[in-house]
Amino acid sequence: MFKTRLISGIVLVAAALVLIITGREILLAAACVISLIGMYELYRVYRMERTVAAFAGYLAAGLYYLDLYVHWIPEQMVFAIGFLIVLLAIYVLAYPKYHASQITAAFFGVFYVAVMLSCVYQARMMEQGAYIVWLIFLCSWGCDTCAYVVGVKFGKHKMSPVLSPKKSIEGAVGGLVGTFLLTALYASVFRAQMGIAFGQIFVLAAISTAGGLISMIGDLAASAIKRNYEIKDYGTLIPGHGGILDRFDSVIFTAPVIYYLAKYLL
């Protein structure tokens, strides 16, 4: 199991390197595909992955990613309201085929998975995006790794005993400290390429630490949904890791945090 998980992890990192370094249309298309798979996994939890409501969600996600490329939707709120109206029309016209929770899930899935994950692409397209985008992974996967190591060694106080018994407060603190130090080191190494002042190293480290904190919420939120519906994993696409949502649950949350904080603080 460990060997399978390790090999899958290496493949994921290699794929992330290629996609993010390449950027532009390749990264946009990959983010769209990953989002659609993640939405399928989420909709499957609600037993609606192949329904008209689900396909409306897939279409909405595809249109959203297309808009990131061609910029034809004048305002994002128009997109959100229009999609909600379409879903409610499906709900009414097909009644009583859908439960209200399924229509809510269809709407939720587009924003929870597709819109939030798209911030990876949007961060990459920033002026210094070739370097800033890696903060998303530093504060999600990096925080998770540091939290695990510290938690195994020093963890005594449970952070969420019912939801995730193995996570500890000590591990969480270790994850945040580790994220700060890793980001500070990363920013110091690439300071010249990023064109930032010495003080901005600590700004980036603080941004990444905030992202690390949010990544824990993302991880626990994904676990809470699984527990509500009594499933172990969202899927089996990634050997040893589960589905897309099992591996990208924290990235989904940290991507918008890093993107918007970097956009307005740097």
PDB file of C-alpha atoms in Angstrom:
ATOM      1  CA  MET A   1       0.000   0.000   0.000  1.00  0.00           C
ATOM      2  CA  PHE A   2       2.771   2.417   0.934  1.00  0.00           C
ATOM      3  CA  LYS A   3       4.669   1.619  -2.267  1.00  0.00           C
ATOM      4  CA  THR A   4       1.554   2.232  -4.379  1.00  0.00           C
ATOM      5  CA  ARG A   5       0.859   5.483  -2.573  1.00  0.00           C
ATOM      6  CA  LEU A   6       4.471   6.613  -3.002  1.00  0.00           C
ATOM      7  CA  ILE A   7       4.535   5.866  -6.738  1.00  0.00           C
ATOM      8  CA  SER A   8       1.212   7.643  -7.248  1.00  0.00           C
ATOM      9  CA  GLY A   9       2.514  10.619  -5.291  1.00  0.00           C
ATOM     10  CA  ILE A  10       5.627  10.847  -7.451  1.00  0.00           C
ATOM     11  CA  VAL A  11       3.525  10.689 -10.615  1.00  0.00           C
ATOM     12  CA  LEU A  12       1.225  13.420  -9.277  1.00  0.00           C
ATOM     13  CA  VAL A  13       4.143  15.707  -8.451  1.00  0.00           C
ATOM     14  CA  ALA A  14       5.713  15.103 -11.869  1.00  0.00           C
ATOM     15  CA  ALA A  15       2.402  15.846 -13.600  1.00  0.00           C
ATOM     16  CA  ALA A  16       1.945  19.010 -11.531  1.00  0.00           C
ATOM     17  CA  LEU A  17       5.463  20.154 -12.473  1.00  0.00           C
ATOM     18  CA  VAL A  18       4.830  19.681 -16.193  1.00  0.00           C
ATOM     19  CA  LEU A  19       1.388  21.304 -16.187  1.00  0.00           C
ATOM     20  CA  ILE A  20       2.266  24.313 -14.055  1.00  0.00           C
ATOM     21  CA  ILE A  21       5.574  25.013 -15.777  1.00  0.00           C
ATOM     22  CA  THR A  22       3.812  24.788 -19.147  1.00  0.00           C
ATOM     23  CA  GLY A  23       0.887  26.903 -17.956  1.00  0.00           C
ATOM     24  CA  ARG A  24      -1.575  28.711 -20.233  1.00  0.00           C
ATOM     25  CA  GLU A  25      -4.002  26.606 -22.299  1.00  0.00           C
ATOM     26  CA  ILE A  26      -2.504  23.272 -21.193  1.00  0.00           C
ATOM     27  CA  LEU A  27      -2.939  24.075 -17.501  1.00  0.00           C
ATOM     28  CA  LEU A  28      -6.395  25.548 -18.113  1.00  0.00           C
ATOM     29  CA  ALA A  29      -7.557  22.408 -19.930  1.00  0.00           C
ATOM     30  CA  ALA A  30      -6.060  20.135 -17.254  1.00  0.00           C
ATOM     31  CA  ALA A  31      -7.721  22.117 -14.451  1.00  0.00           C
ATOM     32  CA  CYS A  32     -11.034  21.848 -16.281  1.00  0.00           C
ATOM     33  CA  VAL A  33     -10.729  18.069 -16.692  1.00  0.00           C
ATOM     34  CA  ILE A  34      -9.687  17.600 -13.053  1.00  0.00           C
ATOM     35  CA  SER A  35     -12.636  19.758 -11.959  1.00  0.00           C
ATOM     36  CA  LEU A  36     -15.109  17.731 -14.005  1.00  0.00           C
ATOM     37  CA  ILE A  37     -13.799  14.465 -12.539  1.00  0.00           C
ATOM     38  CA  GLY A  38     -13.975  15.946  -9.034  1.00  0.00           C
ATOM     39  CA  MET A  39     -17.545  17.098  -9.654  1.00  0.00           C
ATOM     40  CA  TYR A  40     -18.469  13.624 -10.892  1.00  0.00           C
ATOM     41  CA  GLU A  41     -17.069  12.134  -7.666  1.00  0.00           C
ATOM     42  CA  LEU A  42     -19.006  14.628  -5.544  1.00  0.00           C
ATOM     43  CA  TYR A  43     -22.246  14.132  -7.464  1.00  0.00           C
ATOM     44  CA  ARG A  44     -21.855  10.370  -7.104  1.00  0.00           C
ATOM     45  CA  VAL A  45     -22.021  10.826  -3.332  1.00  0.00           C
ATOM     46  CA  TYR A  46     -25.481  12.353  -3.840  1.00  0.00           C
ATOM     47  CA  ARG A  47     -26.442   9.596  -6.327  1.00  0.00           C
ATOM     48  CA  MET A  48     -26.964  12.063  -9.156  1.00  0.00           C
ATOM     49  CA  GLU A  49     -23.766  11.872 -11.203  1.00  0.00           C
ATOM     50  CA  ARG A  50     -25.551  10.937 -14.454  1.00  0.00           C
ATOM     51  CA  THR A  51     -28.670  13.062 -14.151  1.00  0.00           C
ATOM     52  CA  VAL A  52     -29.743  16.131 -16.120  1.00  0.00           C
ATOM     53  CA  ALA A  53     -28.965  18.302 -13.081  1.00  0.00           C
ATOM     54  CA  ALA A  54     -25.442  16.899 -12.956  1.00  0.00           C
ATOM     55  CA  PHE A  55     -24.889  17.492 -16.660  1.00  0.00           C
ATOM     56  CA  ALA A  56     -26.077  21.073 -16.150  1.00  0.00           C
ATOM     57  CA  GLY A  57     -23.308  21.332 -13.543  1.00  0.00           C
ATOM     58  CA  TYR A  58     -20.697  19.868 -15.886  1.00  0.00           C
ATOM     59  CA  LEU A  59     -21.785  22.269 -18.625  1.00  0.00           C
ATOM     60  CA  ALA A  60     -21.662  25.237 -16.253  1.00  0.00           C
ATOM     61  CA  ALA A  61     -18.141  24.286 -15.172  1.00  0.00           C
ATOM     62  CA  GLY A  62     -17.042  23.957 -18.788  1.00  0.00           C
ATOM     63  CA  LEU A  63     -18.502  27.366 -19.655  1.00  0.00           C
ATOM     64  CA  TYR A  64     -16.798  28.896 -16.632  1.00  0.00           C
ATOM     65  CA  TYR A  65     -13.392  27.592 -17.744  1.00  0.00           C
ATOM     66  CA  LEU A  66     -14.069  28.736 -21.290  1.00  0.00           C
ATOM     67  CA  ASP A  67     -14.789  32.205 -19.940  1.00  0.00           C
ATOM     68  CA  LEU A  68     -11.410  32.251 -18.194  1.00  0.00           C
ATOM     69  CA  TYR A  69      -9.926  31.973 -21.681  1.00  0.00           C
ATOM     70  CA  VAL A  70     -12.213  34.170 -23.801  1.00  0.00           C
ATOM     71  CA  HIS A  71     -13.687  36.490 -21.104  1.00  0.00           C
ATOM     72  CA  TRP A  72     -17.211  36.659 -22.515  1.00  0.00           C
ATOM     73  CA  ILE A  73     -19.254  36.656 -19.274  1.00  0.00           C
ATOM     74  CA  PRO A  74     -19.506  40.346 -18.202  1.00  0.00           C
ATOM     75  CA  GLU A  75     -19.987  39.583 -14.502  1.00  0.00           C
ATOM     76  CA  GLN A  76     -19.492  36.427 -12.441  1.00  0.00           C
ATOM     77  CA  MET A  77     -22.705  37.026 -10.498  1.00  0.00           C
ATOM     78  CA  VAL A  78     -24.644  36.780 -13.782  1.00  0.00           C
ATOM     79  CA  PHE A  79     -23.147  33.332 -14.282  1.00  0.00           C
ATOM     80  CA  ALA A  80     -24.060  32.209 -10.754  1.00  0.00           C
ATOM     81  CA  ILE A  81     -27.641  33.485 -10.913  1.00  0.00           C
ATOM     82  CA  GLY A  82     -28.187  32.079 -14.401  1.00  0.00           C
ATOM     83  CA  PHE A  83     -26.951  28.644 -13.354  1.00  0.00           C
ATOM     84  CA  LEU A  84     -29.156  28.664 -10.257  1.00  0.00           C
ATOM     85  CA  ILE A  85     -32.211  29.535 -12.345  1.00  0.00           C
ATOM     86  CA  VAL A  86     -31.449  26.663 -14.743  1.00  0.00           C
ATOM     87  CA  LEU A  87     -31.119  24.200 -11.841  1.00  0.00           C
ATOM     88  CA  LEU A  88     -34.378  25.359 -10.255  1.00  0.00           C
ATOM     89  CA  ALA A  89     -36.117  24.997 -13.619  1.00  0.00           C
ATOM     90  CA  ILE A  90     -34.837  21.402 -13.850  1.00  0.00           C
ATOM     91  CA  TYR A  91     -35.995  20.794 -10.272  1.00  0.00           C
ATOM     92  CA  VAL A  92     -39.515  22.068 -10.982  1.00  0.00           C
ATOM     93  CA  LEU A  93     -39.996  20.511 -14.431  1.00  0.00           C
ATOM     94  CA  ALA A  94     -38.730  17.094 -13.323  1.00  0.00           C
ATOM     95  CA  TYR A  95     -40.468  17.095  -9.934  1.00  0.00           C
ATOM     96  CA  PRO A  96     -40.411  14.846  -7.916  1.00  0.00           C
ATOM     97  CA  LYS A  97     -37.360  13.216  -9.519  1.00  0.00           C
ATOM     98  CA  TYR A  98     -34.834  15.282  -7.546  1.00  0.00           C
ATOM     99  CA  HIS A  99     -34.507  15.899  -3.845  1.00  0.00           C
ATOM    100  CA  ALA A 100     -33.774  19.504  -2.900  1.00  0.00           C
ATOM    101  CA  SER A 101     -30.398  18.389  -1.495  1.00  0.00           C
ATOM    102  CA  GLN A 102     -29.393  17.137  -4.965  1.00  0.00           C
ATOM    103  CA  ILE A 103     -30.138  20.478  -6.599  1.00  0.00           C
ATOM    104  CA  THR A 104     -28.189  22.194  -3.843  1.00  0.00           C
ATOM    105  CA  ALA A 105     -25.319  19.746  -4.412  1.00  0.00           C
ATOM    106  CA  ALA A 106     -25.345  20.432  -8.164  1.00  0.00           C
ATOM    107  CA  PHE A 107     -24.929  24.159  -7.493  1.00  0.00           C
ATOM    108  CA  PHE A 108     -22.414  23.606  -4.707  1.00  0.00           C
ATOM    109  CA  GLY A 109     -20.278  21.279  -6.824  1.00  0.00           C
ATOM    110  CA  VAL A 110     -19.560  23.874  -9.505  1.00  0.00           C
ATOM    111  CA  PHE A 111     -18.263  26.443  -7.021  1.00  0.00           C
ATOM    112  CA  TYR A 112     -16.669  24.096  -4.503  1.00  0.00           C
ATOM    113  CA  VAL A 113     -14.708  22.172  -7.129  1.00  0.00           C
ATOM    114  CA  ALA A 114     -14.516  23.991 -10.481  1.00  0.00           C
ATOM    115  CA  VAL A 115     -14.456  27.658  -9.484  1.00  0.00           C
ATOM    116  CA  MET A 116     -12.160  27.256  -6.488  1.00  0.00           C
ATOM    117  CA  LEU A 117      -9.758  24.923  -8.284  1.00  0.00           C
ATOM    118  CA  SER A 118      -9.567  27.332 -11.231  1.00  0.00           C
ATOM    119  CA  CYS A 119      -7.611  29.675  -8.970  1.00  0.00           C
ATOM    120  CA  VAL A 120      -4.573  27.453  -9.598  1.00  0.00           C
ATOM    121  CA  TYR A 121      -4.694  28.563 -13.220  1.00  0.00           C
ATOM    122  CA  GLN A 122      -5.475  32.169 -12.294  1.00  0.00           C
ATOM    123  CA  ALA A 123      -2.554  32.280  -9.858  1.00  0.00           C
ATOM    124  CA  ARG A 124      -0.273  30.891 -12.572  1.00  0.00           C
ATOM    125  CA  MET A 125      -1.354  33.673 -14.935  1.00  0.00           C
ATOM    126  CA  MET A 126      -0.358  36.453 -12.510  1.00  0.00           C
ATOM    127  CA  GLU A 127       2.698  38.588 -13.252  1.00  0.00           C
ATOM    128  CA  GLN A 128       4.868  36.466 -10.968  1.00  0.00           C
ATOM    129  CA  GLY A 129       2.559  33.495 -11.240  1.00  0.00           C
ATOM    130  CA  ALA A 130       5.261  31.048 -12.314  1.00  0.00           C
ATOM    131  CA  TYR A 131       6.554  31.276  -8.729  1.00  0.00           C
ATOM    132  CA  ILE A 132       3.476  32.297  -6.717  1.00  0.00           C
ATOM    133  CA  VAL A 133       1.423  29.319  -7.921  1.00  0.00           C
ATOM    134  CA  TRP A 134       3.727  26.924  -6.063  1.00  0.00           C
ATOM    135  CA  LEU A 135       2.643  28.467  -2.759  1.00  0.00           C
ATOM    136  CA  ILE A 136      -0.683  26.687  -3.253  1.00  0.00           C
ATOM    137  CA  PHE A 137       1.050  23.324  -3.077  1.00  0.00           C
ATOM    138  CA  LEU A 138       3.517  24.401  -0.405  1.00  0.00           C
ATOM    139  CA  CYS A 139       0.703  25.341   1.946  1.00  0.00           C
ATOM    140  CA  SER A 140      -1.510  22.347   1.181  1.00  0.00           C
ATOM    141  CA  TRP A 141       0.699  19.315   0.616  1.00  0.00           C
ATOM    142  CA  GLY A 142       3.618  20.860   2.543  1.00  0.00           C
ATOM    143  CA  CYS A 143       1.461  21.717   5.535  1.00  0.00           C
ATOM    144  CA  ASP A 144      -0.104  18.260   5.478  1.00  0.00           C
ATOM    145  CA  THR A 145       3.314  16.562   5.438  1.00  0.00           C
ATOM    146  CA  CYS A 146       4.737  18.705   8.260  1.00  0.00           C
ATOM    147  CA  ALA A 147       1.575  18.235  10.326  1.00  0.00           C
ATOM    148  CA  TYR A 148       1.796  14.464   9.884  1.00  0.00           C
ATOM    149  CA  VAL A 149       5.460  14.297  10.933  1.00  0.00           C
ATOM    150  CA  VAL A 150       5.006  16.525  13.994  1.00  0.00           C
ATOM    151  CA  GLY A 151       1.712  14.857  14.901  1.00  0.00           C
ATOM    152  CA  VAL A 152       3.205  11.363  14.872  1.00  0.00           C
ATOM    153  CA  LYS A 153       6.123  12.504  17.031  1.00  0.00           C
ATOM    154  CA  PHE A 154       4.480  14.918  19.474  1.00  0.00           C
ATOM    155  CA  GLY A 155       0.708  14.734  18.967  1.00  0.00           C
ATOM    156  CA  LYS A 156      -1.281  14.355  22.190  1.00  0.00           C
ATOM    157  CA  HIS A 157      -4.288  16.669  21.995  1.00  0.00           C
ATOM    158  CA  LYS A 158      -6.921  15.756  19.406  1.00  0.00           C
ATOM    159  CA  MET A 159      -7.950  18.592  17.097  1.00  0.00           C
ATOM    160  CA  SER A 160     -11.227  17.021  15.986  1.00  0.00           C
ATOM    161  CA  PRO A 161     -11.770  13.748  17.881  1.00  0.00           C
ATOM    162  CA  VAL A 162     -15.007  12.751  16.136  1.00  0.00           C
ATOM    163  CA  LEU A 163     -14.265  13.888  12.597  1.00  0.00           C
ATOM    164  CA  SER A 164     -10.559  13.044  12.352  1.00  0.00           C
ATOM    165  CA  PRO A 165      -9.188  11.252  15.432  1.00  0.00           C
ATOM    166  CA  LYS A 166      -5.616  11.057  14.082  1.00  0.00           C
ATOM    167  CA  LYS A 167      -5.162  14.821  13.695  1.00  0.00           C
ATOM    168  CA  SER A 168      -3.694  16.653  16.685  1.00  0.00           C
ATOM    169  CA  ILE A 169      -3.322  20.279  17.741  1.00  0.00           C
ATOM    170  CA  GLU A 170       0.444  19.778  17.935  1.00  0.00           C
ATOM    171  CA  GLY A 171       0.441  18.465  14.386  1.00  0.00           C
ATOM    172  CA  ALA A 172      -1.590  21.448  13.188  1.00  0.00           C
ATOM    173  CA  VAL A 173       0.843  23.890  14.794  1.00  0.00           C
ATOM    174  CA  GLY A 174       3.776  21.963  13.313  1.00  0.00           C
ATOM    175  CA  GLY A 175       2.139  22.097   9.906  1.00  0.00           C
ATOM    176  CA  LEU A 176       1.699  25.869  10.068  1.00  0.00           C
ATOM    177  CA  VAL A 177       5.229  26.495  11.327  1.00  0.00           C
ATOM    178  CA  GLY A 178       6.609  24.160   8.686  1.00  0.00           C
ATOM    179  CA  THR A 179       4.619  25.958   5.993  1.00  0.00           C
ATOM    180  CA  PHE A 180       5.971  29.337   7.103  1.00  0.00           C
ATOM    181  CA  LEU A 181       9.570  28.090   7.091  1.00  0.00           C
ATOM    182  CA  LEU A 182       9.263  26.240   3.771  1.00  0.00           C
ATOM    183  CA  THR A 183       7.741  29.291   2.099  1.00  0.00           C
ATOM    184  CA  ALA A 184      10.364  31.625   3.557  1.00  0.00           C
ATOM    185  CA  LEU A 185      13.081  29.318   2.243  1.00  0.00           C
ATOM    186  CA  TYR A 186      11.387  29.046  -1.154  1.00  0.00           C
ATOM    187  CA  ALA A 187      10.939  32.819  -1.449  1.00  0.00           C
ATOM    188  CA  SER A 188      14.554  33.423  -0.386  1.00  0.00           C
ATOM    189  CA  VAL A 189      15.889  31.049  -3.045  1.00  0.00           C
ATOM    190  CA  PHE A 190      13.785  32.600  -5.821  1.00  0.00           C
ATOM    191  CA  ARG A 191      13.777  36.160  -4.529  1.00  0.00           C
ATOM    192  CA  ALA A 192      15.706  37.577  -7.501  1.00  0.00           C
ATOM    193  CA  GLN A 193      13.533  35.792 -10.077  1.00  0.00           C
ATOM    194  CA  MET A 194      10.371  36.969  -8.348  1.00  0.00           C
ATOM    195  CA  GLY A 195      11.669  40.520  -8.050  1.00  0.00           C
ATOM    196  CA  ILE A 196      10.569  40.943  -4.427  1.00  0.00           C
ATOM    197  CA  ALA A 197      12.082  42.920  -1.568  1.00  0.00           C
ATOM    198  CA  PHE A 198      13.443  41.194   1.526  1.00  0.00           C
ATOM    199  CA  GLY A 199      10.378  42.122   3.566  1.00  0.00           C
ATOM    200  CA  GLN A 200       8.071  40.519   1.033  1.00  0.00           C
ATOM    201  CA  ILE A 201       9.585  37.137   1.837  1.00  0.00           C
ATOM    202  CA  PHE A 202       7.735  37.288   5.156  1.00  0.00           C
ATOM    203  CA  VAL A 203       4.566  38.529   3.466  1.00  0.00           C
ATOM    204  CA  LEU A 204       4.627  35.470   1.208  1.00  0.00           C
ATOM    205  CA  ALA A 205       5.340  33.222   4.199  1.00  0.00           C
ATOM    206  CA  ALA A 206       2.387  34.735   6.050  1.00  0.00           C
ATOM    207  CA  ILE A 207       0.126  34.293   3.000  1.00  0.00           C
ATOM    208  CA  SER A 208       1.194  30.673   2.701  1.00  0.00           C
ATOM    209  CA  THR A 209       0.620  30.079   6.426  1.00  0.00           C
ATOM    210  CA  ALA A 210      -2.913  31.474   6.106  1.00  0.00           C
ATOM    211  CA  GLY A 211      -3.390  29.093   3.197  1.00  0.00           C
ATOM    212  CA  GLY A 212      -2.092  26.238   5.348  1.00  0.00           C
ATOM    213  CA  LEU A 213      -4.674  27.010   8.012  1.00  0.00           C
ATOM    214  CA  ILE A 214      -7.453  27.033   5.418  1.00  0.00           C
ATOM    215  CA  SER A 215      -6.126  23.795   3.910  1.00  0.00           C
ATOM    216  CA  MET A 216      -6.868  22.045   7.207  1.00  0.00           C
ATOM    217  CA  ILE A 217     -10.445  23.265   7.021  1.00  0.00           C
ATOM    218  CA  GLY A 218     -10.669  22.008   3.435  1.00  0.00           C
ATOM    219  CA  ASP A 219      -9.340  18.601   4.420  1.00  0.00           C
ATOM    220  CA  LEU A 220     -11.753  18.291   7.338  1.00  0.00           C
ATOM    221  CA  ALA A 221     -14.693  19.578   5.279  1.00  0.00           C
ATOM    222  CA  ALA A 222     -14.102  16.890   2.648  1.00  0.00           C
ATOM    223  CA  SER A 223     -13.864  14.290   5.429  1.00  0.00           C
ATOM    224  CA  ALA A 224     -17.105  15.546   6.978  1.00  0.00           C
ATOM    225  CA  ILE A 225     -19.002  15.015   3.715  1.00  0.00           C
ATOM    226  CA  LYS A 226     -17.611  11.487   3.451  1.00  0.00           C
ATOM    227  CA  ARG A 227     -18.633  10.706   7.022  1.00  0.00           C
ATOM    228  CA  ASN A 228     -22.126  12.097   6.473  1.00  0.00           C
ATOM    229  CA  TYR A 229     -22.583   9.683   3.588  1.00  0.00           C
ATOM    230  CA  GLU A 230     -20.532   6.848   5.107  1.00  0.00           C
ATOM    231  CA  ILE A 231     -17.954   6.464   2.353  1.00  0.00           C
ATOM    232  CA  LYS A 232     -14.217   5.900   2.720  1.00  0.00           C
ATOM    233  CA  ASP A 233     -12.980   7.625  -0.446  1.00  0.00           C
ATOM    234  CA  TYR A 234     -14.517   9.740  -3.178  1.00  0.00           C
ATOM    235  CA  GLY A 235     -13.085   7.490  -5.868  1.00  0.00           C
ATOM    236  CA  THR A 236     -10.321   5.096  -6.919  1.00  0.00           C
ATOM    237  CA  LEU A 237      -8.738   7.052  -9.764  1.00  0.00           C
ATOM    238  CA  ILE A 238      -5.425   7.634  -7.942  1.00  0.00           C
ATOM    239  CA  PRO A 239      -4.039   4.344  -6.545  1.00  0.00           C
ATOM    240  CA  GLY A 240      -3.292   4.608  -2.840  1.00  0.00           C
ATOM    241  CA  HIS A 241      -4.875   8.057  -2.572  1.00  0.00           C
ATOM    242  CA  GLY A 242      -8.500   7.592  -3.630  1.00  0.00           C
ATOM    243  CA  GLY A 243     -10.190  10.017  -5.958  1.00  0.00           C
ATOM    244  CA  ILE A 244      -9.482  13.535  -7.175  1.00  0.00           C
ATOM    245  CA  LEU A 245     -11.287  15.062  -4.198  1.00  0.00           C
ATOM    246  CA  ASP A 246      -9.339  12.875  -1.772  1.00  0.00           C
ATOM    247  CA  ARG A 247      -6.039  14.238  -3.080  1.00  0.00           C
ATOM    248  CA  PHE A 248      -7.050  17.794  -3.983  1.00  0.00           C
ATOM    249  CA  ASP A 249      -9.385  18.590  -1.075  1.00  0.00           C
ATOM    250  CA  SER A 250      -6.905  20.977   0.572  1.00  0.00           C
ATOM    251  CA  VAL A 251      -5.685  22.410  -2.764  1.00  0.00           C
ATOM    252  CA  ILE A 252      -9.270  23.364  -3.620  1.00  0.00           C
ATOM    253  CA  PHE A 253      -9.427  25.527  -0.497  1.00  0.00           C
ATOM    254  CA  THR A 254      -5.926  26.991  -0.601  1.00  0.00           C
ATOM    255  CA  ALA A 255      -5.928  27.970  -4.287  1.00  0.00           C
ATOM    256  CA  PRO A 256      -8.356  30.921  -3.923  1.00  0.00           C
ATOM    257  CA  VAL A 257      -6.749  32.011  -0.645  1.00  0.00           C
ATOM    258  CA  ILE A 258      -3.266  32.197  -2.169  1.00  0.00           C
ATOM    259  CA  TYR A 259      -4.516  33.759  -5.401  1.00  0.00           C
ATOM    260  CA  TYR A 260      -6.492  36.593  -3.805  1.00  0.00           C
ATOM    261  CA  LEU A 261      -4.071  37.321  -0.961  1.00  0.00           C
ATOM    262  CA  ALA A 262      -1.145  37.448  -3.411  1.00  0.00           C
ATOM    263  CA  LYS A 263      -3.179  39.574  -5.812  1.00  0.00           C
ATOM    264  CA  TYR A 264      -3.998  42.236  -3.234  1.00  0.00           C
ATOM    265  CA  LEU A 265      -1.025  42.098  -0.838  1.00  0.00           C
ATOM    266  CA  LEU A 266       1.945  41.912  -3.229  1.00  0.00           C
TER     267      LEU A 266
END
